[in-house]
Amino acid sequence: MNRISKIAVLASVAILPMTGAGTASAVQASTPDTANASTAVPDGFFKPGSNTVVKRTAPATSAPAPSDASTSARAGMTLKNINGPNEVCGTTKLQKTSGAGKTTLVMTVSKSVSAELSSEVSVDAQVVSGKLGFKVTGTFGVEDQTRYEVPKGKFGYIEAYPLYDMYTFNVYSGSKNLGSSWAMKPVGVCFNQWSE
């Protein structure tokens, strides 16, 4: 992602506190009883671009297998149409550095980042945690390092953001679709690197 598009992405969302990503607004809920879970990126997150180096702390996992509704039910709620994981970056800046070339910028990140759960549709966090296999109210460590060669006569930048595995799903109460929701598990670091 070039500097202009990166600024546009960051300008379009509120930067969340550095103690870990806060809850951002979610994708607009689907029309109940008709739509599958949305795979669009919610506000407060972005897809990795061409200038983004993605480094995973946790290995990639597959989406949970469909199961009998009774095994995921709690207070009559179930999750259906689960999609993911899809990699997205948060907009909470974990760290940044810059320098004039010719030089090599090195950044090492080791932070704790909170998991995220959409608040657009009321759903029990324990139901989501049980179905997706991670604690959606938990905190996860993310760490990695990147190196970026800044050419002579240029000024280089590195900005680090949390990397998440995003899962989308529909929340059902009995046979009624209450709408789409999402959950995010911190799994690594997105390093935006560019020079100008």
PDB file of N, CA and C in Angstrom, residues 6 8 10 56 58 62 76 80 83 100 108 143 150 156-157 175 177 189:
ATOM      1  N   LYS A   6      -2.255   4.481   2.393  1.00  0.00           N
ATOM      2  CA  LYS A   6      -2.111   4.144   3.802  1.00  0.00           C
ATOM      3  C   LYS A   6      -2.668   5.272   4.661  1.00  0.00           C
ATOM      4  N   ALA A   8      -4.935   7.402   3.784  1.00  0.00           N
ATOM      5  CA  ALA A   8      -6.390   7.406   3.614  1.00  0.00           C
ATOM      6  C   ALA A   8      -7.038   6.361   4.498  1.00  0.00           C
ATOM      7  N   LEU A  10      -5.799   5.117   7.317  1.00  0.00           N
ATOM      8  CA  LEU A  10      -5.677   5.524   8.714  1.00  0.00           C
ATOM      9  C   LEU A  10      -6.559   6.725   9.028  1.00  0.00           C
ATOM     10  N   ARG A  56       3.497 -13.926  10.926  1.00  0.00           N
ATOM     11  CA  ARG A  56       2.628 -14.610  11.881  1.00  0.00           C
ATOM     12  C   ARG A  56       3.423 -15.114  13.081  1.00  0.00           C
ATOM     13  N   ALA A  58       1.484 -16.904  15.386  1.00  0.00           N
ATOM     14  CA  ALA A  58       0.725 -18.152  15.538  1.00  0.00           C
ATOM     15  C   ALA A  58       0.508 -18.764  14.162  1.00  0.00           C
ATOM     16  N   SER A  62      -7.513 -23.663  10.288  1.00  0.00           N
ATOM     17  CA  SER A  62      -8.679 -23.677   9.405  1.00  0.00           C
ATOM     18  C   SER A  62      -9.934 -23.333  10.186  1.00  0.00           C
ATOM     19  N   GLY A  76     -29.860 -20.822  23.863  1.00  0.00           N
ATOM     20  CA  GLY A  76     -30.586 -20.869  22.601  1.00  0.00           C
ATOM     21  C   GLY A  76     -29.844 -20.284  21.423  1.00  0.00           C
ATOM     22  N   LYS A  80     -23.656 -19.997  12.748  1.00  0.00           N
ATOM     23  CA  LYS A  80     -23.712 -20.692  11.465  1.00  0.00           C
ATOM     24  C   LYS A  80     -22.985 -19.868  10.411  1.00  0.00           C
ATOM     25  N   ASN A  83     -17.019 -18.296   8.395  1.00  0.00           N
ATOM     26  CA  ASN A  83     -16.067 -18.093   7.318  1.00  0.00           C
ATOM     27  C   ASN A  83     -14.756 -17.597   7.912  1.00  0.00           C
ATOM     28  N   ALA A 100      16.939   8.049   7.359  1.00  0.00           N
ATOM     29  CA  ALA A 100      17.408   8.445   6.036  1.00  0.00           C
ATOM     30  C   ALA A 100      18.347   7.393   5.468  1.00  0.00           C
ATOM     31  N   THR A 108      11.859  -4.694  15.977  1.00  0.00           N
ATOM     32  CA  THR A 108      11.424  -5.895  16.690  1.00  0.00           C
ATOM     33  C   THR A 108      10.215  -5.527  17.523  1.00  0.00           C
ATOM     34  N   GLU A 143       4.700 -11.209  18.270  1.00  0.00           N
ATOM     35  CA  GLU A 143       6.086 -10.744  18.204  1.00  0.00           C
ATOM     36  C   GLU A 143       6.735 -11.187  16.903  1.00  0.00           C
ATOM     37  N   VAL A 150      16.595   1.020   3.140  1.00  0.00           N
ATOM     38  CA  VAL A 150      16.217   2.345   2.637  1.00  0.00           C
ATOM     39  C   VAL A 150      17.273   2.800   1.635  1.00  0.00           C
ATOM     40  N   GLY A 156      13.091   6.397   4.854  1.00  0.00           N
ATOM     41  CA  GLY A 156      12.290   5.187   5.009  1.00  0.00           C
ATOM     42  C   GLY A 156      11.487   5.172   6.295  1.00  0.00           C
ATOM     43  N   TYR A 157      10.400   4.414   6.268  1.00  0.00           N
ATOM     44  CA  TYR A 157       9.487   4.308   7.410  1.00  0.00           C
ATOM     45  C   TYR A 157       9.074   2.850   7.619  1.00  0.00           C
ATOM     46  N   SER A 175     -34.273 -20.792  15.113  1.00  0.00           N
ATOM     47  CA  SER A 175     -34.151 -20.780  13.642  1.00  0.00           C
ATOM     48  C   SER A 175     -34.067 -19.362  13.093  1.00  0.00           C
ATOM     49  N   ASN A 177     -32.237 -15.898  12.220  1.00  0.00           N
ATOM     50  CA  ASN A 177     -30.930 -15.295  11.992  1.00  0.00           C
ATOM     51  C   ASN A 177     -30.958 -13.876  12.559  1.00  0.00           C
ATOM     52  N   VAL A 189       2.112  -9.747  13.295  1.00  0.00           N
ATOM     53  CA  VAL A 189       2.391  -8.320  13.099  1.00  0.00           C
ATOM     54  C   VAL A 189       2.332  -7.976  11.607  1.00  0.00           C
TER      55      VAL A 189
END
